[in-house]
Coordinates of C-alpha atoms in Angstrom, one line a residue:
M64 CA 29.4 -36.4 -5.7
C65 CA 25.8 -35.6 -4.9
G66 CA 22.5 -36.9 -3.9
I67 CA 19.4 -37.0 -6.1
T68 CA 15.7 -37.3 -5.3
G69 CA 12.2 -36.6 -6.8
W70 CA 9.1 -38.1 -8.2
I71 CA 6.8 -38.5 -11.2
N72 CA 3.1 -38.7 -11.5
L73 CA 2.3 -42.0 -13.2
D74 CA -0.8 -40.4 -14.7
V75 CA 0.6 -37.5 -16.6
S76 CA -2.9 -36.2 -17.4
K77 CA -3.2 -35.3 -13.7
P78 CA -0.7 -32.4 -13.0
H79 CA 0.4 -31.9 -9.5
S80 CA 0.2 -28.7 -7.5
D81 CA 3.4 -26.7 -6.6
P82 CA 5.9 -29.4 -5.5
T83 CA 8.7 -27.1 -4.5
A84 CA 8.3 -27.2 -0.7
V85 CA 8.2 -31.0 -0.5
L86 CA 11.0 -31.4 -3.0
H87 CA 13.2 -28.9 -1.0
S88 CA 12.5 -30.9 2.2
M89 CA 13.5 -34.1 0.4
C90 CA 16.8 -32.5 -0.7
E91 CA 17.5 -31.1 2.7
T92 CA 17.6 -34.7 4.2
I93 CA 20.6 -35.5 1.9
T94 CA 22.5 -32.2 2.3
H95 CA 25.4 -34.2 3.7
R96 CA 25.8 -35.7 0.3
G97 CA 26.0 -32.3 -1.4
P98 CA 26.7 -29.4 0.9
D99 CA 27.7 -26.9 -1.9
S100 CA 24.4 -26.3 -3.7
E101 CA 20.8 -27.4 -4.4
G102 CA 19.2 -28.0 -7.8
I103 CA 15.5 -28.2 -8.4
W104 CA 13.5 -28.6 -11.6
T105 CA 9.8 -29.2 -11.9
D106 CA 6.9 -29.1 -14.4
E107 CA 3.4 -30.3 -14.1
H108 CA 4.4 -34.0 -14.2
V109 CA 7.8 -34.4 -12.6
A110 CA 9.9 -33.0 -9.7
L111 CA 13.6 -33.5 -9.9
G112 CA 16.0 -32.4 -7.0
M113 CA 19.6 -32.8 -6.0
R114 CA 22.3 -31.7 -3.6
R115 CA 25.8 -31.1 -5.1
L116 CA 29.3 -31.7 -3.8
S117 CA 31.4 -29.7 -6.2
I118 CA 34.3 -31.8 -7.7
I119 CA 34.6 -31.0 -11.4
D120 CA 33.8 -27.6 -13.0
L121 CA 33.3 -25.7 -9.7
K122 CA 32.0 -22.6 -11.4
T123 CA 29.4 -23.7 -14.0
G124 CA 28.8 -27.4 -13.0
D125 CA 25.6 -26.9 -11.0
Q126 CA 22.6 -29.1 -12.0
P127 CA 20.3 -29.7 -13.7
V128 CA 22.0 -29.9 -17.1
Y129 CA 20.3 -30.1 -20.5
N130 CA 20.6 -31.1 -24.1
N131 CA 20.7 -28.4 -26.7
D132 CA 17.0 -27.7 -26.9
K133 CA 16.5 -28.3 -23.2
S134 CA 13.9 -31.0 -23.8
V135 CA 16.1 -33.5 -21.8
V136 CA 16.8 -32.7 -18.1
V137 CA 19.4 -34.6 -16.1
M138 CA 20.3 -34.8 -12.4
M139 CA 23.2 -37.1 -11.4
N140 CA 25.0 -38.4 -8.4
G141 CA 28.5 -39.6 -9.3
E142 CA 31.5 -39.1 -11.6
L143 CA 31.9 -40.1 -15.2
Y144 CA 35.6 -40.7 -15.8
N145 CA 35.6 -40.9 -19.6
Y146 CA 33.6 -37.7 -20.0
R147 CA 36.4 -35.8 -21.9
E148 CA 36.7 -38.5 -24.6
V149 CA 32.9 -38.9 -24.9
R150 CA 32.4 -35.1 -25.0
A151 CA 35.0 -34.8 -27.8
D152 CA 33.1 -37.5 -29.8
L153 CA 29.8 -35.8 -29.3
E154 CA 31.1 -32.4 -30.4
K155 CA 32.2 -34.0 -33.6
R156 CA 28.6 -35.2 -34.0
G157 CA 27.4 -31.6 -33.7
H158 CA 26.5 -31.4 -30.0
K159 CA 27.1 -28.1 -28.2
F160 CA 28.1 -27.8 -24.6
V161 CA 27.8 -24.9 -22.2
T162 CA 29.6 -26.2 -19.1
Q163 CA 32.8 -28.2 -18.3
T164 CA 31.0 -30.7 -16.1
D165 CA 31.0 -34.4 -16.7
T166 CA 27.2 -34.6 -16.1
E167 CA 26.4 -32.6 -19.3
I168 CA 27.4 -35.5 -21.6
V169 CA 24.4 -37.5 -20.3
P170 CA 21.5 -35.6 -22.0
H171 CA 23.5 -35.5 -25.2
L172 CA 24.3 -39.2 -25.1
Y173 CA 20.6 -39.8 -24.6
D174 CA 19.8 -37.7 -27.7
E175 CA 22.3 -39.8 -29.6
Y176 CA 21.7 -43.3 -28.3
G177 CA 18.4 -43.3 -26.3
D178 CA 18.5 -45.6 -23.3
D179 CA 21.8 -47.1 -24.5
F180 CA 23.5 -44.0 -23.3
V181 CA 24.6 -46.0 -20.2
D182 CA 26.8 -48.2 -22.5
H183 CA 29.0 -45.2 -23.3
I184 CA 29.9 -44.1 -19.8
N185 CA 32.6 -45.4 -17.5
G186 CA 31.9 -44.2 -14.0
M187 CA 29.9 -44.4 -10.8
F188 CA 26.4 -42.9 -11.0
A189 CA 22.8 -42.7 -10.1
I190 CA 21.0 -40.7 -12.8
A191 CA 17.5 -39.2 -13.1
L192 CA 16.7 -38.1 -16.7
W193 CA 13.4 -36.5 -17.8
D194 CA 12.5 -36.6 -21.5
S195 CA 9.8 -33.8 -21.7
R196 CA 9.0 -34.7 -25.3
R197 CA 7.9 -38.2 -24.4
K198 CA 6.9 -37.5 -20.8
R199 CA 9.3 -40.2 -19.8
L200 CA 11.5 -40.6 -16.7
V201 CA 14.7 -42.7 -16.8
L202 CA 16.6 -43.8 -13.7
A203 CA 19.9 -45.6 -14.0
R204 CA 22.5 -47.1 -11.6
D205 CA 26.1 -47.8 -12.4
R206 CA 27.4 -51.3 -13.2
Y207 CA 28.6 -52.3 -9.7
G208 CA 26.2 -50.2 -7.6
E209 CA 28.8 -47.7 -6.2
K210 CA 26.0 -45.1 -6.0
P211 CA 22.7 -46.1 -4.3
L212 CA 19.2 -45.5 -5.8
Y213 CA 15.9 -46.3 -4.1
Y214 CA 12.4 -46.0 -5.5
G215 CA 8.8 -46.9 -4.7
V216 CA 5.3 -46.4 -6.1
F217 CA 2.9 -44.7 -3.7
G218 CA -0.3 -42.7 -4.2
G219 CA 0.0 -42.7 -8.0
K220 CA 3.6 -41.5 -7.9
L221 CA 7.0 -43.1 -8.4
V222 CA 9.2 -41.6 -5.7
Y223 CA 13.0 -42.0 -5.9
G224 CA 16.1 -40.9 -4.0
S225 CA 19.8 -41.6 -3.3
E226 CA 18.8 -42.5 0.3
L227 CA 15.7 -43.9 1.9
K228 CA 15.6 -40.8 4.2
A229 CA 14.7 -38.7 1.2
L230 CA 11.8 -40.9 0.1
L231 CA 10.4 -40.9 3.7
V232 CA 10.0 -37.2 3.6
H233 CA 7.4 -37.4 0.8
P234 CA 3.9 -37.4 2.3
S235 CA 2.8 -40.4 0.2
V236 CA 5.5 -42.7 1.5
P237 CA 4.6 -44.8 4.7
R238 CA 7.1 -46.4 7.0
E239 CA 6.4 -50.1 7.4
L240 CA 9.0 -52.8 8.0
D241 CA 9.3 -55.4 5.2
L242 CA 9.5 -58.6 7.2
D243 CA 11.0 -60.6 4.3
A244 CA 13.7 -57.9 3.9
F245 CA 14.2 -58.0 7.6
R246 CA 14.9 -61.8 7.5
Q247 CA 17.3 -61.2 4.7
Y248 CA 19.2 -58.7 6.8
L249 CA 19.5 -61.2 9.6
S250 CA 21.0 -63.7 7.2
Y251 CA 23.2 -61.5 5.0
D252 CA 24.0 -58.6 7.5
Y253 CA 22.5 -56.3 4.8
V254 CA 19.4 -56.2 2.6
P255 CA 20.3 -57.3 -0.9
A256 CA 18.8 -55.6 -4.0
P257 CA 16.1 -55.4 -5.2
R258 CA 14.5 -55.4 -1.7
A259 CA 14.8 -52.5 0.8
I260 CA 14.0 -52.6 4.5
F261 CA 10.7 -50.7 4.1
K262 CA 7.7 -52.3 2.5
G263 CA 6.9 -50.9 -1.0
I264 CA 10.4 -49.5 -1.5
S265 CA 13.0 -51.2 -3.7
K266 CA 16.6 -50.6 -4.5
L267 CA 17.3 -50.3 -8.2
P268 CA 19.9 -53.1 -8.6
A269 CA 23.4 -52.4 -10.0
A270 CA 23.6 -52.3 -13.8
H271 CA 19.9 -51.6 -14.1
I272 CA 17.9 -49.0 -15.8
L273 CA 14.3 -48.0 -14.9
T274 CA 11.8 -46.2 -17.2
V275 CA 8.4 -44.7 -16.4
E276 CA 6.3 -44.0 -19.5
N277 CA 2.5 -43.9 -20.0
G278 CA 2.1 -44.9 -16.4
E279 CA 4.1 -48.1 -16.8
V280 CA 7.3 -48.8 -14.7
K281 CA 9.8 -51.1 -16.3
T282 CA 13.3 -52.2 -15.3
R283 CA 16.0 -54.0 -17.2
R284 CA 19.6 -55.1 -16.7
Y285 CA 21.9 -53.3 -19.2
W286 CA 25.2 -55.0 -18.3
N287 CA 26.2 -58.3 -17.0
L288 CA 29.6 -59.8 -16.1
S289 CA 30.5 -62.8 -18.2
F290 CA 32.8 -65.6 -17.1
N291 CA 32.9 -67.1 -20.5
K292 CA 36.6 -67.9 -21.4
N293 CA 35.9 -68.1 -25.2
G294 CA 38.5 -70.9 -25.5
H295 CA 41.4 -68.3 -25.2
V296 CA 43.9 -68.7 -22.3
R297 CA 46.5 -66.0 -21.9
S298 CA 49.9 -66.9 -20.4
I299 CA 50.4 -65.8 -16.8
E300 CA 53.0 -63.2 -18.0
S301 CA 50.7 -61.8 -20.6
A302 CA 47.7 -61.6 -18.3
A303 CA 49.8 -59.9 -15.5
S304 CA 51.1 -57.3 -18.0
E305 CA 47.6 -56.6 -19.4
L306 CA 46.2 -56.3 -15.9
R307 CA 48.9 -53.9 -14.8
D308 CA 48.1 -51.7 -17.8
L309 CA 44.4 -51.8 -17.1
L310 CA 44.8 -50.9 -13.4
S311 CA 47.2 -48.1 -14.3
D312 CA 44.8 -46.5 -16.7
A313 CA 41.8 -47.0 -14.3
V314 CA 43.7 -45.1 -11.6
R315 CA 44.8 -42.4 -14.1
M316 CA 41.2 -41.7 -15.1
R317 CA 40.1 -41.4 -11.5
L318 CA 42.7 -38.8 -10.6
V319 CA 40.8 -36.0 -12.4
A320 CA 39.3 -33.5 -9.9
D321 CA 39.3 -29.7 -9.3
V322 CA 39.6 -30.2 -5.6
P323 CA 42.3 -31.9 -3.3
L324 CA 42.6 -35.6 -3.8
G325 CA 44.2 -38.5 -1.8
V326 CA 44.3 -42.3 -1.4
L327 CA 42.9 -44.5 1.4
L328 CA 45.9 -46.7 2.2
S329 CA 45.3 -49.7 4.5
G330 CA 48.6 -51.5 3.6
G331 CA 46.7 -54.3 1.9
V332 CA 47.4 -55.4 -1.6
D333 CA 44.4 -53.6 -3.2
S334 CA 44.9 -50.1 -1.7
S335 CA 48.6 -50.4 -2.1
A336 CA 48.2 -51.1 -5.8
V337 CA 46.0 -48.1 -6.2
T338 CA 48.6 -45.9 -4.4
A339 CA 51.4 -47.2 -6.6
F340 CA 49.6 -46.2 -9.8
A341 CA 48.4 -42.9 -8.3
V342 CA 52.1 -42.1 -7.6
R343 CA 53.0 -43.0 -11.2
H344 CA 50.4 -40.6 -12.7
A345 CA 50.1 -37.8 -10.2
T346 CA 51.6 -34.4 -11.0
E347 CA 52.4 -33.8 -7.3
T348 CA 53.1 -35.8 -4.2
V349 CA 50.3 -38.2 -3.4
K350 CA 48.6 -37.9 0.0
T351 CA 47.8 -41.2 1.6
F352 CA 45.7 -41.8 4.7
S353 CA 45.2 -44.6 7.2
I354 CA 43.9 -45.2 10.7
G355 CA 44.7 -47.9 13.2
F356 CA 43.8 -49.2 16.6
S357 CA 45.9 -49.6 19.6
E358 CA 44.8 -53.3 19.7
D359 CA 47.4 -55.1 17.7
S360 CA 45.2 -57.8 16.1
F361 CA 43.1 -55.1 14.5
D362 CA 45.9 -52.7 13.5
E363 CA 47.5 -52.6 10.0
T364 CA 49.2 -49.2 10.1
R365 CA 52.7 -50.7 10.0
Y366 CA 52.0 -52.0 6.5
A367 CA 50.5 -48.7 5.4
R368 CA 53.7 -46.9 6.6
L369 CA 55.9 -49.5 4.8
V370 CA 54.0 -48.9 1.5
A371 CA 54.0 -45.1 2.0
K372 CA 57.7 -45.0 2.6
H373 CA 58.3 -47.3 -0.4
L374 CA 56.3 -45.1 -2.7
G375 CA 57.3 -41.8 -1.2
T376 CA 53.8 -40.5 -0.4
D377 CA 52.8 -37.7 2.0
H378 CA 51.4 -40.1 4.6
H379 CA 48.8 -39.2 7.3
E380 CA 47.8 -41.6 10.0
E381 CA 45.6 -41.6 13.1
I382 CA 45.8 -44.2 15.9
L383 CA 42.6 -44.6 17.8
S384 CA 41.7 -46.5 20.9
A385 CA 38.8 -49.0 20.7
A386 CA 37.1 -47.1 23.5
R387 CA 36.9 -43.9 21.3
A388 CA 35.5 -45.9 18.4
A389 CA 33.0 -47.6 20.6
D390 CA 31.6 -44.2 21.6
L391 CA 30.4 -43.8 18.0
V392 CA 28.2 -46.9 18.0
S393 CA 25.1 -45.0 19.2
E394 CA 25.4 -42.8 16.1
I395 CA 25.0 -45.7 13.6
G396 CA 21.3 -45.0 13.2
T397 CA 22.0 -41.5 11.9
W398 CA 24.4 -42.7 9.2
L399 CA 22.3 -45.5 7.9
D400 CA 18.8 -45.6 6.5
E401 CA 18.9 -49.4 6.3
P402 CA 20.4 -51.7 8.9
L403 CA 23.9 -52.8 7.9
S404 CA 25.9 -54.8 10.5
D405 CA 29.3 -54.8 8.8
G406 CA 31.6 -54.0 11.7
S407 CA 34.0 -52.1 9.5
L408 CA 31.4 -49.4 9.1
I409 CA 32.8 -47.6 12.2
P410 CA 36.5 -47.5 11.2
T411 CA 35.4 -46.6 7.6
Y412 CA 33.5 -43.6 9.0
L413 CA 36.4 -42.6 11.3
L414 CA 38.8 -42.9 8.3
A415 CA 36.5 -40.8 6.1
R416 CA 36.2 -38.1 8.8
F417 CA 39.9 -38.0 9.2
V418 CA 40.6 -37.8 5.5
R419 CA 38.0 -35.1 4.9
K420 CA 40.1 -32.7 7.0
H421 CA 42.7 -32.8 4.2
V422 CA 41.0 -33.7 0.8
T423 CA 37.6 -33.9 -0.8
V424 CA 38.2 -36.9 -3.0
A425 CA 39.9 -40.2 -2.1
L426 CA 40.7 -43.3 -4.1
G427 CA 40.3 -46.8 -2.5
G428 CA 40.9 -50.4 -3.1
D429 CA 37.4 -51.8 -3.0
G430 CA 36.5 -54.6 -5.5
G431 CA 39.8 -56.5 -5.6
D432 CA 38.7 -59.3 -3.3
E433 CA 35.5 -60.0 -5.2
L434 CA 37.0 -59.8 -8.7
F435 CA 40.2 -61.7 -7.9
A436 CA 39.0 -64.2 -5.4
G437 CA 40.7 -62.7 -2.4
Y438 CA 38.3 -63.9 0.4
P439 CA 39.2 -67.0 2.4
M440 CA 35.6 -68.3 1.8
Y441 CA 36.4 -69.1 -1.8
Y442 CA 39.1 -71.5 -0.8
G443 CA 36.8 -72.6 2.0
H444 CA 34.4 -74.2 -0.6
K445 CA 37.3 -76.4 -1.8
V446 CA 37.9 -77.5 1.8
A447 CA 34.2 -78.0 2.4
A448 CA 34.1 -80.5 -0.5
A449 CA 36.9 -82.5 1.1
Y450 CA 35.3 -82.2 4.5
G451 CA 32.1 -83.5 3.1
A452 CA 33.9 -86.7 1.9
I453 CA 34.8 -87.6 5.5
P454 CA 32.4 -90.1 7.0
Q455 CA 29.5 -88.5 8.9
F456 CA 30.3 -90.4 12.1
L457 CA 33.8 -89.0 12.2
R458 CA 32.6 -85.4 11.5
S459 CA 29.8 -85.4 14.1
G460 CA 31.5 -87.7 16.6
L461 CA 35.1 -86.4 16.6
I462 CA 35.8 -83.3 14.5
E463 CA 32.8 -81.1 15.4
P464 CA 33.0 -81.8 19.2
V465 CA 36.7 -81.0 19.2
V466 CA 36.1 -77.7 17.3
K467 CA 33.2 -76.8 19.5
R468 CA 35.5 -77.1 22.6
L469 CA 38.2 -74.8 21.2
P470 CA 38.9 -71.9 23.7
V471 CA 37.1 -68.8 22.7
S472 CA 39.2 -65.8 21.6
T473 CA 38.2 -62.2 21.0
K474 CA 41.1 -61.5 18.6
N475 CA 40.4 -60.5 15.0
L476 CA 39.5 -63.5 12.8
S477 CA 40.8 -65.9 15.5
F478 CA 41.3 -69.6 14.6
D479 CA 38.5 -70.8 16.9
Y480 CA 36.0 -68.4 15.4
R481 CA 36.9 -69.4 11.8
A482 CA 36.9 -73.1 12.6
K483 CA 33.5 -73.0 14.4
R484 CA 31.9 -71.0 11.6
F485 CA 33.3 -73.5 9.0
V486 CA 31.9 -76.6 10.6
R487 CA 28.6 -74.9 11.4
S488 CA 28.0 -74.2 7.7
A489 CA 29.9 -76.8 5.8
K490 CA 26.9 -79.1 5.7
Y491 CA 24.8 -76.7 3.6
D492 CA 24.4 -76.4 -0.2
T493 CA 26.9 -73.9 -1.8
I494 CA 24.7 -70.8 -1.7
T495 CA 23.5 -71.3 1.9
R496 CA 27.0 -72.3 3.1
H497 CA 28.6 -69.3 1.5
H498 CA 26.2 -66.7 3.0
S499 CA 26.3 -68.5 6.3
W500 CA 30.0 -68.0 6.4
F501 CA 29.6 -64.3 5.6
G502 CA 26.4 -63.6 7.5
S503 CA 25.0 -63.9 11.0
F504 CA 21.9 -66.2 11.5
T505 CA 21.4 -69.5 9.7
L506 CA 17.9 -70.5 8.8
E507 CA 17.8 -72.9 11.8
E508 CA 18.9 -70.1 14.1
Q509 CA 16.3 -67.8 12.7
T510 CA 13.6 -70.4 13.5
A511 CA 14.7 -70.1 17.2
L512 CA 15.3 -66.4 17.1
L513 CA 12.1 -65.0 15.5
S514 CA 8.6 -64.6 16.9
D515 CA 5.8 -66.7 15.6
R516 CA 4.2 -63.6 14.0
V517 CA 7.3 -63.0 11.9
K518 CA 7.6 -66.6 10.8
E519 CA 3.9 -66.8 9.9
Q520 CA 4.1 -63.6 7.8
T521 CA 7.3 -64.5 5.9
T522 CA 8.2 -67.1 3.4
G523 CA 11.6 -67.9 4.9
D524 CA 12.9 -68.3 1.3
I525 CA 15.9 -66.1 2.0
Y526 CA 18.1 -67.2 -0.9
A527 CA 15.5 -67.0 -3.7
D528 CA 17.0 -63.8 -5.1
A529 CA 20.5 -65.4 -5.1
L530 CA 19.1 -68.4 -7.1
G531 CA 17.6 -65.9 -9.5
L532 CA 20.9 -64.2 -10.0
L533 CA 22.7 -67.5 -10.7
A534 CA 20.1 -68.2 -13.4
I535 CA 21.7 -65.4 -15.5
C536 CA 25.3 -66.2 -14.6
D537 CA 27.4 -68.1 -17.1
A538 CA 30.1 -69.2 -14.7
T539 CA 30.4 -73.0 -14.5
S540 CA 32.5 -73.4 -11.4
E541 CA 30.8 -72.9 -8.0
I542 CA 33.6 -70.5 -6.8
E543 CA 33.1 -68.2 -9.7
Q544 CA 29.4 -68.4 -9.2
M545 CA 29.9 -67.2 -5.6
Q546 CA 32.1 -64.4 -6.9
Y547 CA 29.2 -63.4 -9.1
L548 CA 26.8 -63.4 -6.2
D549 CA 29.3 -61.4 -4.1
I550 CA 29.7 -58.8 -6.8
N551 CA 26.0 -58.3 -7.1
F552 CA 25.1 -58.7 -3.4
Y553 CA 27.9 -58.4 -0.9
M554 CA 30.0 -55.9 -2.7
A555 CA 27.1 -53.7 -4.0
E556 CA 24.9 -53.7 -0.9
D557 CA 27.4 -54.1 1.9
I558 CA 30.9 -53.0 1.0
L559 CA 29.9 -50.2 -1.4
S560 CA 26.9 -49.1 0.7
K561 CA 29.1 -48.9 3.8
V562 CA 31.7 -46.8 2.0
D563 CA 29.1 -44.6 0.4
R564 CA 27.2 -43.9 3.7
A565 CA 30.4 -43.4 5.8
S566 CA 32.0 -41.1 3.3
M567 CA 28.9 -39.2 2.3
A568 CA 28.2 -38.6 6.0
V569 CA 31.2 -36.3 6.0
S570 CA 30.9 -35.1 2.3
L571 CA 33.9 -37.1 1.1
E572 CA 33.8 -38.6 -2.4
T573 CA 35.4 -42.0 -2.8
R574 CA 36.5 -43.7 -6.0
A575 CA 37.3 -47.3 -6.7
P576 CA 39.6 -48.0 -9.7
F577 CA 39.2 -51.8 -9.4
L578 CA 35.5 -51.2 -10.4
D579 CA 36.4 -50.0 -13.8
P580 CA 34.3 -52.3 -16.0
R581 CA 37.3 -53.2 -18.1
I582 CA 39.0 -54.7 -15.1
G583 CA 36.0 -56.7 -14.1
E584 CA 35.5 -58.1 -17.6
F585 CA 39.2 -59.0 -17.8
A586 CA 39.2 -60.7 -14.4
A587 CA 36.1 -62.8 -15.2
S588 CA 37.7 -63.9 -18.5
L589 CA 40.7 -65.5 -16.7
P590 CA 40.9 -69.1 -15.7
L591 CA 39.9 -69.6 -12.0
N592 CA 43.4 -70.8 -11.1
Y593 CA 44.8 -67.5 -12.2
K594 CA 42.8 -65.9 -9.4
L595 CA 42.7 -68.6 -6.8
R596 CA 45.8 -70.9 -6.9
G597 CA 45.7 -73.4 -4.1
A598 CA 44.7 -71.5 -1.0
K599 CA 46.1 -68.2 -2.3
G600 CA 43.7 -65.7 -3.7
K601 CA 44.5 -62.7 -6.0
F602 CA 47.3 -64.7 -7.6
I603 CA 47.4 -62.8 -10.9
L604 CA 46.9 -59.5 -9.2
K605 CA 49.9 -60.0 -7.0
R606 CA 51.9 -61.2 -10.0
S607 CA 51.0 -58.0 -11.8
L608 CA 52.3 -55.9 -8.9
E609 CA 55.7 -57.6 -8.6
G610 CA 58.4 -54.9 -8.6
L611 CA 55.9 -52.1 -7.7
L612 CA 55.3 -53.1 -4.1
P613 CA 57.4 -54.6 -1.3
G614 CA 57.3 -58.4 -1.3
S615 CA 56.1 -58.4 2.3
V616 CA 52.9 -56.6 1.3
L617 CA 52.2 -59.1 -1.6
T618 CA 52.7 -62.1 0.6
R619 CA 51.0 -61.0 3.8
S620 CA 47.8 -62.7 5.0
K621 CA 44.5 -60.9 4.6
K622 CA 43.4 -59.1 7.8
G623 CA 40.3 -57.1 7.1
F624 CA 39.2 -53.7 8.5
G625 CA 37.7 -54.7 11.8
I626 CA 36.9 -53.6 15.3
P627 CA 37.0 -55.5 18.6
I628 CA 33.2 -56.1 18.8
A629 CA 33.5 -59.3 20.8
E630 CA 35.3 -57.5 23.6
W631 CA 33.2 -54.4 23.4
L632 CA 30.0 -56.4 24.0
K633 CA 31.6 -57.7 27.2
D634 CA 32.6 -54.3 28.6
R635 CA 32.1 -50.9 27.0
L636 CA 28.9 -51.8 25.0
N637 CA 27.6 -54.2 27.5
P638 CA 25.1 -51.8 29.1
M639 CA 23.8 -50.7 25.7
M640 CA 23.4 -54.3 24.6
H641 CA 21.4 -55.2 27.6
D642 CA 19.2 -52.1 27.2
M643 CA 18.6 -52.5 23.5
L644 CA 18.1 -56.3 23.7
S645 CA 16.1 -56.4 26.9
A646 CA 13.1 -58.7 27.3
E647 CA 10.8 -55.6 27.7
R648 CA 12.0 -54.0 24.5
L649 CA 12.0 -57.2 22.5
N650 CA 8.5 -58.2 23.6
A651 CA 7.2 -54.7 22.7
Q652 CA 8.6 -55.0 19.2
G653 CA 7.2 -58.5 18.7
L654 CA 10.0 -59.5 16.3
F655 CA 12.3 -61.7 18.4
R656 CA 12.0 -64.4 21.1
H657 CA 13.7 -62.8 24.1
Q658 CA 14.7 -66.1 25.6
Y659 CA 16.9 -67.0 22.7
V660 CA 18.6 -63.6 22.7
A661 CA 19.2 -63.8 26.4
T662 CA 20.9 -67.2 25.8
L663 CA 23.2 -65.6 23.2
I664 CA 24.1 -62.8 25.6
D665 CA 24.7 -65.2 28.5
E666 CA 27.0 -67.5 26.6
H667 CA 28.9 -64.7 25.1
E668 CA 29.5 -63.0 28.5
R669 CA 30.6 -66.2 30.1
G670 CA 33.0 -66.9 27.3
V671 CA 31.6 -70.3 26.4
A672 CA 30.9 -69.1 22.9
S673 CA 31.6 -66.0 20.8
H674 CA 28.2 -64.8 19.6
H675 CA 29.5 -61.3 18.8
K676 CA 28.5 -61.4 15.2
Q677 CA 24.9 -62.3 15.9
L678 CA 24.6 -59.9 18.8
W679 CA 26.1 -57.1 16.8
T680 CA 23.6 -57.7 14.0
L681 CA 20.8 -57.5 16.5
L682 CA 22.2 -54.4 18.2
V683 CA 22.6 -52.5 14.9
F684 CA 19.1 -53.4 13.9
Q685 CA 17.8 -52.0 17.2
L686 CA 19.8 -48.8 16.7
W687 CA 18.3 -48.4 13.3
Y688 CA 14.8 -49.3 14.5
D689 CA 15.0 -46.6 17.2
R690 CA 15.9 -44.1 14.6
F691 CA 13.3 -44.9 11.9
L692 CA 10.4 -47.0 13.4
D693 CA 10.1 -46.5 17.1
S694 CA 7.1 -44.3 17.6

């Protein structure tokens, strides 16, 4: 696991002066991603840099790596799980290798297949490749976006990096808030690709390749998940058996490392499945890790212990008080280079910090919910269709007033919270409804929240990118269409960004077996009712795990990896909230209407409404703003 950064002059007829000092400074900003070594390569046109966290080939695996005549130079952040098979095939074709690292297959694949080299690798990666013969730079990001990659064109240069922080070090790159991206953050809780929070900077979307040649910058999608069933329907038994084999092999491939390795075990279905297959393939006792909170509605450790005992793992656990976790909130701005208001960021960081004391690589269960329809919102769309059939006078005159008067609870995913969010958003079209359930501020709420300046300078067309994605999606059901959006937006730019930033902050590599492309393609090919049956998501996944995991784990309700934000904002974080969201501060920023924010705070503190999600989204933005934009 590493971090990459660098730039290329768009006009290769104008060589740059010695870039080493700037490149070194850019690399230093991402030392946490790779504390073991630094790699730098420059010529008169391009500057390539990286920081390395040594995982495979500890002795000779430093970067850059080259093809046989050294005309192709590669820096990579990530792991390629099928590198041994690919290397063996390339050797048969006459390619010679000088290291044992997985990265070295990339320049040889490029020699063999050109830009289609990405089709031959199974892994997580952000790659920078320089073809000195054609004076051509290639950037590529993995199929699901496990590894981040930012870029922007400034001062005649395309500057890129694994984190925004690296780009901002380059003297050509300014810091200016992108107000349209800012509005997307308020809606989604994150900034979906291709936008980034700074004007002029973009995220290379997952499954995309970018080329710079003859001064021209081009991007293209090289892989897309298809939901076409091709008229073939497997039996439940056949599908469950095939899925079990795919998961088993995906976990096996991700156990390769020359450093200590473990599994992040929450006790949920997905992480428990990864643990079960890791135990099957490991040559020694598998180490598992979990953290919990003293607050019962946020704690899952009893399920993790149950699975660990069932599978015979060497289990490690840490129980934290919410107060201790709350103390970390002020540090959020140092972990993130874009605002991200997913509340599970803090427990994810705490887990990563705990795990890093024992191992350098950890497998996790990310991806199962998106691929196998595990989120309650998918079933919620079915309920919304039935709800919409109820006469309007009954909805607005009876149901909604009753739901609005439900007593406010601060427990994790309480009934009143879910019911109020459902009726708030059920009236919208599918895309708006879906992201209103997931996110913080609806379009109407943004109208009340934002200053006139922000509204005048933005389009307000927050879901245009989502509509663009659906235009290339072949799913016919609205639930599978929302899965597709979640895979490209929520999973890539929230879940995977959260895990990447939290783990890389402590130099821990995480791997996600569910994101093996074979599993995604298999899941998309199945009928929807194999994934979502009635109100129960992940139906086929749970069927495939019968006999491997305890029945109580397979039948338990989804809980999530949360923290008691609603309660924190009333006590431990209350002074911080009032400071960061004060009228004086908001007026100086010119982004928010302080009266509306004051109303949210007042209603939340009095317990007449739970606005913790909206207030947390604003608080995280303010912490990020103080770190990156407050002069």
